[in-house]
XYZ file of C-alpha atoms in Angstrom:
742
model
C 12.859 -41.418 -28.328
C 10.152 -38.718 -28.640
C 7.458 -41.403 -28.311
C 9.012 -42.618 -25.104
C 9.150 -39.087 -23.739
C 5.517 -38.524 -24.672
C 4.530 -41.753 -22.922
C 6.366 -40.718 -19.773
C 4.754 -37.291 -19.910
C 1.304 -38.780 -20.432
C 1.833 -41.166 -17.511
C 2.920 -38.289 -15.310
C -0.217 -36.335 -16.251
C -2.393 -39.354 -15.566
C -0.815 -39.746 -12.130
C -1.450 -36.073 -11.381
C -5.049 -36.464 -12.482
C -5.433 -39.490 -10.263
C -3.954 -37.632 -7.297
C -4.747 -33.898 -7.579
C -2.876 -33.194 -4.343
C 0.433 -33.545 -6.184
C -0.113 -30.311 -8.089
C -1.345 -28.620 -4.908
C 1.742 -29.644 -2.969
C 3.961 -28.568 -5.833
C 2.295 -25.123 -5.955
C 2.647 -24.753 -2.205
C 6.334 -25.554 -2.489
C 6.738 -22.901 -5.144
C 4.800 -20.453 -2.998
C 6.994 -21.025 0.064
C 10.131 -20.934 -2.096
C 9.056 -17.629 -3.588
C 8.445 -16.112 -0.145
C 11.718 -17.298 1.368
C 13.626 -16.480 -1.810
C 12.455 -12.880 -2.014
C 12.716 -12.238 1.705
C 15.736 -14.323 2.720
C 17.278 -15.301 -0.665
C 16.677 -19.001 0.108
C 15.598 -20.293 -3.294
C 15.665 -23.994 -2.423
C 12.608 -25.534 -0.853
C 13.033 -27.197 2.483
C 10.806 -28.233 5.320
C 10.818 -25.141 7.465
C 10.168 -25.741 11.115
C 6.904 -24.082 12.098
C 7.067 -21.678 15.006
C 4.610 -22.241 17.802
C 1.521 -20.084 17.762
C 2.018 -17.246 20.198
C 5.776 -17.652 20.365
C 8.334 -15.193 18.976
C 8.658 -15.212 15.206
C 12.363 -14.423 14.995
C 15.477 -13.471 16.906
C 16.105 -10.135 18.576
C 18.229 -8.933 15.665
C 15.521 -9.780 13.159
C 12.944 -8.036 15.338
C 15.107 -4.915 15.256
C 15.305 -4.992 11.467
C 11.565 -5.563 11.257
C 11.160 -2.273 13.125
C 13.650 -0.641 10.740
C 11.651 -1.955 7.797
C 8.436 -0.477 9.196
C 10.158 2.876 9.790
C 11.569 2.881 6.250
C 8.108 2.152 4.878
C 6.561 5.023 6.856
C 9.287 7.431 5.714
C 8.850 6.348 2.100
C 5.090 6.842 2.229
C 5.480 10.288 3.811
C 8.006 11.420 1.224
C 6.001 9.989 -1.664
C 2.809 11.650 -0.457
C 4.663 14.922 0.054
C 6.157 14.809 -3.418
C 2.840 13.954 -5.075
C 0.994 16.728 -3.288
C 3.679 19.301 -4.096
C 3.582 18.657 -7.839
C 2.634 22.329 -8.199
C 6.220 23.157 -7.243
C 7.989 20.858 -9.711
C 9.139 23.672 -11.945
C 10.469 25.567 -8.958
C 12.322 22.506 -7.705
C 13.898 21.877 -11.096
C 15.196 25.436 -10.990
C 15.788 25.944 -7.292
C 17.641 24.086 -4.550
C 20.083 25.965 -2.275
C 20.096 29.365 -0.524
C 21.265 32.220 -2.688
C 23.871 34.877 -2.051
C 22.996 37.295 0.799
C 23.239 40.276 -1.539
C 20.551 38.774 -3.737
C 18.357 38.156 -0.720
C 18.478 41.875 0.009
C 17.278 42.633 -3.507
C 14.363 40.236 -3.300
C 13.298 38.617 -0.054
C 11.330 35.928 -1.828
C 14.296 34.901 -3.953
C 16.366 32.833 -1.527
C 17.305 29.800 -3.542
C 19.924 29.063 -6.164
C 19.108 27.627 -9.525
C 20.049 23.987 -9.995
C 20.840 24.827 -13.559
C 23.469 27.276 -12.376
C 25.089 24.582 -10.222
C 25.009 21.643 -12.609
C 25.081 23.474 -15.912
C 22.352 21.186 -17.289
C 18.597 21.254 -17.204
C 16.994 18.110 -15.824
C 13.641 17.044 -14.400
C 14.907 16.474 -10.890
C 11.357 16.486 -9.560
C 10.341 13.521 -11.728
C 13.488 11.685 -10.684
C 12.690 12.237 -7.002
C 9.076 11.180 -7.537
C 10.204 7.958 -9.215
C 12.749 7.314 -6.465
C 10.210 7.677 -3.659
C 7.723 5.549 -5.562
C 10.268 2.747 -6.012
C 11.286 2.877 -2.345
C 7.662 2.753 -1.236
C 6.914 -0.248 -3.431
C 10.105 -1.992 -2.269
C 9.394 -1.584 1.443
C 5.718 -2.455 1.063
C 6.587 -5.683 -0.782
C 9.032 -6.668 1.959
C 6.355 -6.020 4.566
C 3.836 -8.129 2.657
C 6.358 -10.949 2.316
C 7.079 -10.785 6.041
C 3.374 -10.935 6.891
C 2.880 -13.943 4.597
C 5.829 -15.721 6.203
C 4.381 -15.007 9.632
C 1.069 -16.367 8.400
C 2.855 -19.585 7.482
C 4.623 -19.442 10.874
C 8.061 -19.516 9.262
C 10.841 -17.817 11.156
C 11.809 -14.465 9.643
C 15.314 -13.937 8.360
C 15.861 -10.807 6.296
C 18.769 -11.064 3.905
C 21.834 -8.922 4.479
C 21.338 -6.980 1.228
C 17.845 -5.997 2.306
C 19.143 -4.940 5.699
C 21.823 -2.707 4.165
C 19.321 -1.117 1.786
C 16.840 -0.484 4.588
C 19.450 1.237 6.742
C 20.566 3.363 3.767
C 16.945 4.255 3.031
C 16.377 5.459 6.567
C 19.538 7.590 6.458
C 18.610 9.077 3.064
C 15.093 9.890 4.209
C 16.359 11.539 7.369
C 18.812 13.596 5.321
C 16.115 14.688 2.861
C 13.716 15.578 5.653
C 16.385 17.719 7.314
C 16.970 19.473 3.978
C 13.260 20.090 3.532
C 12.798 21.358 7.074
C 15.801 23.654 6.882
C 15.789 24.971 3.309
C 12.364 24.218 1.925
C 9.936 23.905 4.806
C 7.179 25.347 2.642
C 6.711 21.848 1.266
C 5.053 20.832 4.503
C 2.680 23.783 4.168
C 1.565 22.368 0.808
C 0.899 19.007 2.425
C -1.249 20.695 5.053
C -3.252 22.513 2.393
C -3.747 19.304 0.436
C -5.166 17.653 3.534
C -7.625 20.517 3.863
C -9.144 19.850 0.479
C -8.577 16.091 0.283
C -9.557 15.299 3.885
C -13.171 14.266 3.095
C -12.027 11.951 0.325
C -9.127 10.601 2.352
C -11.617 9.861 5.121
C -13.945 7.949 2.800
C -11.055 6.085 1.184
C -9.646 5.088 4.567
C -12.979 3.604 5.633
C -13.121 1.536 2.446
C -9.541 0.417 3.081
C -10.426 -0.595 6.636
C -13.278 -2.722 5.322
C -10.839 -4.504 2.998
C -8.302 -5.000 5.795
C -10.996 -6.331 8.109
C -11.213 -9.584 6.130
C -7.725 -10.992 6.956
C -7.609 -9.248 10.326
C -10.865 -10.691 11.634
C -9.877 -14.066 10.256
C -6.661 -13.949 12.256
C -8.334 -12.758 15.464
C -11.056 -15.407 15.243
C -8.457 -18.040 14.407
C -6.544 -17.126 17.556
C -9.759 -17.339 19.560
C -10.385 -20.793 18.139
C -6.893 -21.879 19.087
C -7.452 -20.669 22.622
C -10.716 -22.588 22.927
C -9.244 -25.765 21.489
C -6.247 -25.613 23.782
C -8.442 -25.037 26.816
C -10.644 -27.948 25.852
C -7.680 -30.250 25.401
C -6.091 -29.212 28.644
C -9.047 -30.775 30.427
C -7.759 -34.114 29.138
C -4.141 -33.442 29.799
C -3.998 -32.054 33.293
C -0.345 -32.939 33.599
C 0.620 -30.366 30.981
C -1.436 -27.510 32.408
C 1.526 -25.899 34.125
C 3.637 -26.143 30.980
C 1.083 -24.500 28.676
C -0.547 -21.915 30.900
C 1.469 -19.055 29.352
C 0.269 -19.766 25.820
C -3.123 -18.223 26.568
C -1.530 -14.959 27.653
C 0.522 -14.814 24.459
C -2.460 -15.563 22.259
C -4.575 -12.918 24.004
C -1.716 -10.444 23.596
C -1.643 -11.189 19.872
C -5.371 -10.605 19.648
C -5.085 -7.260 21.414
C -2.052 -6.198 19.367
C -3.939 -6.873 16.137
C -7.546 -6.099 16.962
C -7.334 -3.148 19.353
C -5.437 -0.750 16.999
C -7.826 -1.641 14.191
C -10.824 -0.927 16.390
C -9.421 2.392 17.640
C -8.486 3.554 14.130
C -11.945 2.619 12.888
C -13.621 4.609 15.663
C -11.424 7.621 14.894
C -12.303 7.395 11.207
C -16.001 7.230 12.002
C -15.707 10.405 14.105
C -13.211 12.207 11.843
C -15.753 14.427 10.004
C -16.506 16.142 13.306
C -13.030 17.714 13.141
C -12.703 18.182 9.373
C -12.858 21.642 7.877
C -12.630 21.909 4.109
C -13.266 25.170 2.225
C -14.839 23.190 -0.603
C -17.640 21.924 1.646
C -20.106 24.789 1.490
C -23.422 25.787 0.028
C -23.552 26.657 -3.646
C -24.870 30.136 -2.847
C -21.732 30.892 -0.826
C -19.314 29.981 -3.634
C -17.519 33.048 -4.957
C -16.730 33.935 -8.576
C -13.994 32.170 -10.482
C -10.552 33.749 -9.880
C -8.948 35.729 -12.688
C -5.661 34.626 -14.315
C -2.317 36.383 -14.359
C 0.001 34.791 -16.931
C 3.271 33.918 -15.191
C 6.059 35.152 -17.520
C 3.522 34.922 -20.300
C 2.395 31.407 -21.159
C 5.568 29.382 -20.497
C 3.979 26.118 -21.629
C 3.117 27.537 -25.058
C 6.145 29.745 -25.703
C 9.565 30.644 -24.264
C 9.097 32.473 -20.972
C 9.384 36.285 -20.935
C 9.209 36.553 -24.731
C 6.654 38.250 -26.925
C 5.429 34.895 -28.178
C 4.634 33.802 -24.608
C 2.691 36.970 -23.825
C 0.755 36.821 -27.076
C -0.158 33.210 -26.299
C -1.307 34.286 -22.840
C -3.603 36.909 -24.342
C -5.041 34.276 -26.664
C -5.670 31.995 -23.690
C -7.722 34.668 -21.938
C -5.381 35.944 -19.245
C -6.600 38.999 -17.333
C -3.093 40.140 -16.479
C 0.525 39.620 -17.482
C 3.247 38.905 -14.914
C 6.950 39.328 -15.671
C 10.408 40.128 -14.249
C 12.380 43.254 -15.124
C 16.135 43.886 -15.205
C 17.895 47.074 -16.386
C 20.740 46.907 -18.887
C 24.002 48.748 -18.401
C 22.791 51.454 -20.825
C 19.525 52.044 -18.888
C 17.052 49.897 -20.902
C 14.493 47.909 -18.810
C 14.056 44.439 -20.313
C 12.414 41.136 -19.358
C 14.523 38.467 -17.694
C 14.090 36.290 -14.622
C 17.415 34.588 -13.861
C 20.591 36.155 -12.528
C 22.506 35.057 -15.599
C 21.611 34.331 -19.221
C 22.604 30.662 -19.544
C 19.227 28.956 -19.160
C 17.057 31.023 -21.517
C 19.546 32.352 -24.085
C 22.460 31.150 -26.222
C 25.026 33.185 -24.288
C 27.296 30.135 -23.842
C 27.541 29.709 -27.595
C 28.021 33.380 -28.446
C 29.938 34.680 -25.435
C 31.043 31.720 -23.270
C 33.368 33.903 -21.197
C 30.433 36.116 -20.127
C 27.950 33.298 -19.451
C 28.086 33.782 -15.671
C 27.856 37.579 -15.727
C 24.902 39.444 -14.230
C 22.232 40.376 -16.816
C 22.491 44.072 -15.890
C 26.167 44.135 -16.895
C 25.329 43.889 -20.638
C 24.366 46.661 -23.026
C 21.061 46.450 -24.791
C 22.782 46.140 -28.163
C 24.365 42.873 -26.987
C 21.231 41.583 -25.293
C 19.063 42.195 -28.349
C 21.254 39.904 -30.476
C 20.854 36.863 -28.222
C 18.428 34.093 -29.108
C 15.856 33.560 -26.320
C 13.762 30.722 -27.801
C 16.012 28.002 -29.195
C 16.320 26.346 -25.771
C 12.536 25.991 -25.539
C 12.336 23.789 -28.645
C 15.023 21.329 -27.562
C 13.553 18.213 -25.843
C 16.323 18.053 -23.246
C 15.725 21.614 -22.057
C 11.934 21.872 -22.162
C 10.796 23.551 -18.926
C 7.698 21.466 -18.115
C 7.286 17.712 -18.125
C 3.578 17.797 -19.061
C 3.648 20.524 -21.696
C 2.011 19.863 -25.039
C 3.969 19.344 -28.209
C 4.486 22.404 -30.343
C 3.401 22.622 -33.922
C 5.952 23.219 -36.621
C 4.820 26.833 -36.938
C 5.209 27.421 -33.212
C 8.635 25.776 -33.220
C 9.760 28.048 -36.008
C 8.351 31.061 -34.223
C 9.973 30.083 -30.925
C 13.422 29.720 -32.527
C 13.268 33.369 -33.639
C 12.427 34.870 -30.251
C 14.717 37.440 -28.634
C 14.814 39.234 -25.299
C 11.983 41.836 -25.251
C 12.025 45.249 -23.614
C 9.523 46.390 -20.995
C 8.178 48.880 -23.527
C 7.301 46.007 -25.903
C 5.206 44.323 -23.217
C 3.446 47.580 -22.357
C 2.352 47.936 -25.990
C 0.549 44.589 -25.880
C -1.003 45.374 -22.494
C -2.182 48.766 -23.693
C -3.671 47.289 -26.842
C -5.413 44.362 -25.108
C -6.150 46.315 -21.894
C -4.367 43.761 -19.707
C -3.028 44.370 -16.219
C 0.757 44.301 -15.850
C 2.456 43.177 -12.655
C 6.197 42.614 -12.386
C 9.122 42.010 -10.054
C 11.821 44.640 -10.413
C 15.400 43.470 -9.765
C 17.884 46.115 -8.800
C 21.211 46.280 -10.667
C 24.498 45.222 -9.025
C 27.219 47.464 -7.692
C 28.971 49.895 -10.106
C 25.863 50.131 -12.253
C 25.081 53.703 -13.332
C 21.455 53.366 -12.128
C 22.231 51.542 -8.921
C 20.113 53.947 -6.815
C 17.796 55.436 -9.447
C 16.609 52.384 -11.413
C 13.030 52.905 -10.141
C 12.919 56.346 -11.724
C 13.943 54.900 -15.072
C 11.265 52.217 -14.991
C 8.525 54.697 -14.047
C 9.550 56.993 -16.887
C 9.375 54.126 -19.394
C 5.875 53.181 -18.184
C 4.637 56.742 -18.389
C 6.160 57.093 -21.860
C 4.116 54.120 -23.097
C 0.855 56.039 -22.467
C -0.747 52.965 -20.864
C -3.619 53.527 -18.483
C -2.121 53.863 -15.031
C -4.764 51.711 -13.350
C -3.502 48.767 -15.445
C -0.174 48.864 -13.594
C 0.035 46.793 -10.425
C 3.130 48.303 -8.820
C 4.750 45.498 -6.842
C 8.283 46.822 -6.035
C 8.661 48.282 -2.585
C 11.422 50.768 -3.512
C 10.686 54.497 -3.543
C 6.926 54.179 -3.168
C 6.607 57.852 -2.323
C 8.317 58.824 -5.574
C 6.087 56.436 -7.526
C 2.943 57.800 -5.877
C 4.039 61.291 -6.740
C 4.958 60.563 -10.371
C 2.186 58.099 -11.144
C -0.741 58.472 -8.734
C -2.877 56.123 -10.827
C -0.672 53.056 -10.207
C -2.279 50.405 -8.021
C 0.243 49.546 -5.332
C 0.540 45.923 -4.347
C 1.756 44.755 -0.970
C 3.254 41.571 0.366
C 2.206 39.281 3.204
C 2.162 41.871 5.961
C -0.383 42.790 8.575
C -3.646 44.498 7.716
C -2.655 47.480 9.868
C 0.532 47.982 7.840
C -1.379 47.764 4.562
C -3.894 50.303 5.808
C -1.095 52.625 6.836
C 0.531 52.358 3.399
C -2.842 52.807 1.704
C -2.526 49.452 -0.085
C -5.610 47.446 -1.001
C -3.977 44.684 -3.108
C -1.601 41.932 -2.005
C 0.410 39.435 -4.033
C 1.279 36.485 -1.782
C 2.484 32.926 -1.914
C -0.475 30.550 -1.688
C 1.377 28.299 0.762
C 1.594 31.001 3.405
C -1.661 32.875 2.932
C -3.953 30.144 4.278
C -1.928 29.987 7.490
C -1.640 33.745 8.071
C -4.809 35.784 8.212
C -6.845 34.971 5.111
C -10.053 35.901 6.891
C -8.536 39.147 8.142
C -7.613 40.201 4.606
C -11.048 39.313 3.301
C -12.722 41.147 6.166
C -10.694 44.248 5.244
C -11.880 43.908 1.616
C -8.338 43.498 0.266
C -7.808 42.186 -3.261
C -5.774 38.924 -3.081
C -3.602 37.485 -5.846
C -1.906 34.112 -5.287
C 1.211 32.765 -6.985
C 2.159 30.272 -8.445
C -0.977 28.136 -8.905
C -0.694 25.407 -11.557
C -2.567 22.402 -10.165
C -6.381 22.234 -10.412
C -6.765 21.258 -6.751
C -4.940 24.399 -5.580
C -6.991 26.507 -7.967
C -10.144 24.851 -6.601
C -8.998 25.674 -3.077
C -8.482 29.302 -4.090
C -11.881 29.368 -5.788
C -13.665 27.977 -2.728
C -11.759 30.455 -0.529
C -13.003 33.424 -2.624
C -9.557 34.425 -3.887
C -9.677 37.200 -6.498
C -6.925 36.097 -8.919
C -4.026 33.686 -9.325
C -0.724 33.799 -11.162
C -0.334 30.610 -13.150
C 1.637 28.826 -15.867
C -1.288 26.580 -16.765
C -4.065 28.819 -18.072
C -5.369 26.322 -20.717
C -6.187 23.707 -18.087
C -7.458 26.002 -15.325
C -9.646 28.010 -17.691
C -11.590 24.855 -18.574
C -12.807 24.337 -15.006
C -16.499 25.187 -14.701
C -16.692 24.419 -10.971
C -14.153 23.663 -8.248
C -12.866 20.158 -7.893
C -13.874 18.260 -4.720
C -16.773 20.641 -4.141
C -19.788 19.328 -2.215
C -22.528 20.679 -0.026
C -22.546 19.938 3.725
C -25.778 17.947 3.468
C -24.363 15.792 0.673
C -21.172 15.101 2.615
C -23.162 14.296 5.757
C -25.292 11.770 3.885
C -22.223 10.106 2.350
C -20.500 10.069 5.728
C -23.361 8.407 7.578
C -24.150 5.995 4.758
C -20.549 4.834 4.415
C -20.121 4.492 8.179
C -23.246 2.365 8.521
C -22.516 0.206 5.495
C -18.875 -0.316 6.524
C -19.887 -1.247 10.075
C -22.383 -3.775 8.714
C -19.778 -5.209 6.350
C -17.148 -5.522 9.079
C -19.644 -7.140 11.450
C -20.758 -9.543 8.715
C -17.155 -10.447 7.926
C -16.469 -11.086 11.603
C -19.594 -13.240 11.966
C -18.715 -15.181 8.851
C -15.230 -15.964 10.095
C -16.582 -16.817 13.551
C -19.174 -19.175 12.067
C -16.566 -20.869 9.889
C -14.172 -21.227 12.817
C -16.895 -22.750 15.000
C -17.798 -25.116 12.181
C -14.180 -26.176 11.797
C -13.928 -26.664 15.560
C -16.944 -28.974 15.485
C -15.480 -30.949 12.617
C -12.158 -31.223 14.397
C -13.875 -32.290 17.606
C -15.943 -34.887 15.764
C -12.871 -36.222 13.985
C -11.001 -36.303 17.292
C -13.804 -38.253 18.960
C -13.921 -40.610 15.995
C -10.177 -41.165 16.125
C -10.292 -41.719 19.881
C -13.092 -44.259 19.603
C -11.348 -45.929 16.692
C -8.085 -46.138 18.566
C -9.941 -47.440 21.638
C -11.713 -50.134 19.629
C -8.464 -51.009 17.914
C -6.762 -51.430 21.251
C -9.636 -53.643 22.471
C -9.466 -55.748 19.337
C -5.730 -56.103 19.662
C -6.063 -57.210 23.283
C -8.801 -59.704 22.416
C -6.825 -61.047 19.473
C -3.909 -61.571 21.807
C -6.175 -63.492 24.193
C -7.492 -65.618 21.323
C -3.988 -66.457 20.182
C -3.290 -68.032 23.584
C -6.146 -70.552 23.395
C -5.147 -74.234 24.122
C -4.780 -76.476 21.103
C -6.479 -79.440 22.823
C -9.948 -79.190 24.218
C -10.558 -80.266 27.816
C -12.772 -83.170 28.631
C -16.386 -82.372 27.822
C -19.429 -83.699 29.593
C -22.774 -83.046 27.970
C -25.255 -84.136 25.438
C -23.047 -83.635 22.410
C -19.365 -83.204 21.798
C -17.817 -79.831 20.917
C -17.324 -79.224 17.208
C -15.915 -76.248 15.330
C -18.213 -73.993 13.277
C -17.926 -75.706 9.944
C -19.373 -74.365 6.699
C -22.991 -75.110 6.339
C -23.524 -75.508 10.040
C -26.365 -73.372 11.256
C -26.006 -74.240 14.909
C -25.617 -71.376 17.191
C -22.689 -71.121 19.460
C -23.298 -71.601 23.100
C -22.909 -68.856 25.573
C -23.955 -66.154 23.063
C -25.081 -64.058 25.943
C -21.455 -63.440 26.658
C -21.057 -61.916 23.171
C -24.140 -59.782 23.530
C -23.050 -58.508 26.906
C -19.664 -57.625 25.520
C -21.156 -55.792 22.518
C -23.507 -53.826 24.708
C -20.682 -52.655 26.864
C -18.522 -51.745 23.854
C -20.701 -50.835 20.909
C -17.794 -49.645 18.829
C -16.042 -52.966 18.836
C -17.562 -54.139 15.568
C -15.230 -52.667 12.993
C -14.006 -53.294 9.509
C -10.383 -54.236 10.091
C -7.587 -56.113 8.467
C -5.750 -59.168 9.692
C -8.138 -59.692 12.581
C -8.810 -62.985 14.253
C -11.987 -64.653 12.945
C -14.054 -67.556 14.158
C -12.665 -71.038 13.987
C -13.268 -72.315 10.475
C -11.997 -75.345 8.642
C -9.953 -75.119 5.508
C -11.644 -75.066 2.163
C -10.422 -78.565 1.364
C -12.136 -80.858 3.865
C -9.411 -83.463 3.581
C -6.782 -81.017 4.647
C -8.714 -79.948 7.676
C -7.273 -80.716 11.038
C -10.479 -82.044 12.504
C -9.564 -85.294 14.355
C -10.889 -88.599 13.022
C -9.773 -90.752 15.929
C -10.007 -90.628 19.657
C -7.470 -90.828 22.312
C -6.854 -93.866 24.413
C -8.794 -92.505 27.309
C -11.786 -92.016 25.098
C -11.332 -88.279 25.064
C -11.840 -86.522 21.859
C -8.893 -84.410 20.839
C -10.005 -82.353 17.851
C -7.483 -79.873 16.501
C -8.278 -76.809 14.315
C -6.388 -73.898 12.925
C -7.171 -70.259 13.472
C -7.927 -68.824 10.059
C -7.901 -65.102 9.428
C -10.621 -63.577 7.385
C -10.058 -61.556 4.322
C -9.642 -57.774 4.427
C -12.723 -55.677 4.925
C -14.838 -58.544 6.315
C -17.204 -57.969 9.158
C -15.767 -59.612 12.267
C -16.630 -59.702 15.920
C -14.099 -59.877 18.711
C -13.474 -63.376 19.885
C -14.122 -64.044 23.571
C -12.999 -67.144 25.257
C -15.891 -69.287 26.612
C -15.566 -72.339 28.866
C -15.557 -75.535 26.900
C -18.313 -78.026 27.809
C -17.181 -81.352 29.117
C -17.775 -84.377 26.834
C -18.714 -87.773 28.201
C -16.518 -90.549 26.863
C -19.455 -92.631 25.690
C -21.213 -89.823 23.903
C -21.006 -90.244 20.151
C -19.328 -87.608 18.097
C -21.317 -85.850 15.438
C -20.053 -86.129 11.929
C -18.969 -82.900 10.258
C -21.502 -81.362 7.930
C -21.002 -81.341 4.223
C -19.733 -78.302 2.409
C -22.441 -75.920 1.558
C -22.664 -73.012 -0.790
C -20.880 -69.908 0.607
C -24.044 -67.931 0.074
C -25.709 -70.127 2.687
C -23.271 -69.071 5.362
C -25.093 -66.779 7.775
C -23.557 -63.341 8.203
């Protein structure tokens, strides 16, 4: 049995080798089945009816869903691009989602969102989940679009499956919902996208030109192919004047397709070529104009190397070379300022294990004796609660050290800052109602700072409460303002501002720099945002990512104007040459194919014409009379027997016919040949006797030549009359076939 199977398999392979088109047809079937299966869930191959070129590709309903698919793709790309560019805000998104309580907004205007952890009770990388979701949706819609384009290329009618239609509609609704959420509660995301375009615009421009060159290959092929179809149809309509009225609209549809495909491409290409005229990027400047590298303020210490707002994190920040330390200060119920960011203790302490009933209480409602016993570093070591997705793994020593961290006091941080001569900047959160220091918490914090004996110029006083009291008690503090007008800062005698990077570049950066105001941006974690700040001559940034940013020796995406101009012109010229060459290549190939098609058409027409002539002549020859008429002449009429080298009479009639129709000599099958006797002379039907009237009555059969023999069309000539007394010539003997003249 196996031998038989092997024989069958070997025979099948031999047949495929003999006819290589079998494998080609089989692959084409699989290709069409794959397209229709993925797009329409039709996984069985069938002969799809081709749509006419220039006609509609699908029904009105399918056209509507094609528009929905394009809209879903655009939404997915926008959301994916937005989420990639706002990767600097991932930590904030994992912590923050909804507006906070109005009372908390009064305490801190910048704190207007609620922690996701407080809502769900679990820490999760929601940002990575959203990034993956938008990436999957973008890939899904782009694949459907590619499948649709390939089906249109094969001129197969589009039919999107119902499951795809439902998913596309749901995608559009989800994207609209998310965009409304972003516009209403987190519109700063769009500011990040605008900033990213400022720094990435030159590279996006160059990448788009390269992409247009790649797209030009199939697009020019399609446009030239349509032009070839138009020319062929016009040429054929000269031969079919009756169908001119029926096919006159096809040219309008084909021209409309050419414009719909080629005109947008041409306009986009022109806009890309002229785009640098309207591009402004801070990182395109002369090297002499580049400012010094911004200083680093460690955001809550070094939260990627140690638990945030702990002594380990601040010590790590000092080791990493931070110029300043940023933190958040709450006041305990017994008047002790300590370091804490959230409005409860669940995320960064073990309060739920020690005191689950007090897990949701405000941090200022606890005494310092209780707060000092809580563990503030165990959460940082657990994989499921690590704060950053891209943070490095901790060593065993660091893990052990992190597990033993507790909530530090403000005085503990001031000791490190005093010793290392580091600047301290902090947000001060006021206590809730019924707190003993509800209205005097600023006085307590100032007294603690003065008691630490730290140099006053190392304190960047950020809180806006009781500034007059602070100026009176500590005149050496450097007061820091928010994003307000230059006039207001001058009135308050403030020369330092601490602002969100997303808003600064849209609200008076040049005015602040003209007024010689020190600018600190927060929170800057991505190298491209740090490069933007560096190129914009920002003084310092608050960051979580000091190890990475400190390694930058020059800004990313930095280039001189002359260098960018040379790249711009070079790429424009080279791309234009490439696109023109691609167009010429496709045009030349289309013209060549048109010539081949025209030659084959002429050949087929001439062949069909000659075939029709041969058929008509063969029909005439088949109606010849079996008996010859009376002949009068020198010799009787005899058939062309083998070995006879006599020429037929009236050959001028043959020559005249061949001159008029030069294509009549063809290699054909089953055509009528000259009158020849049978191979066996005895069986021939040549007459051996004469009729009673003395008339010769020879009879012969019409013998067909073998296939692929050279034949001439038979034309009927008038038979010569034979005199009754004229002797009949004897038939010649059989001769060698090689002696037969061709």
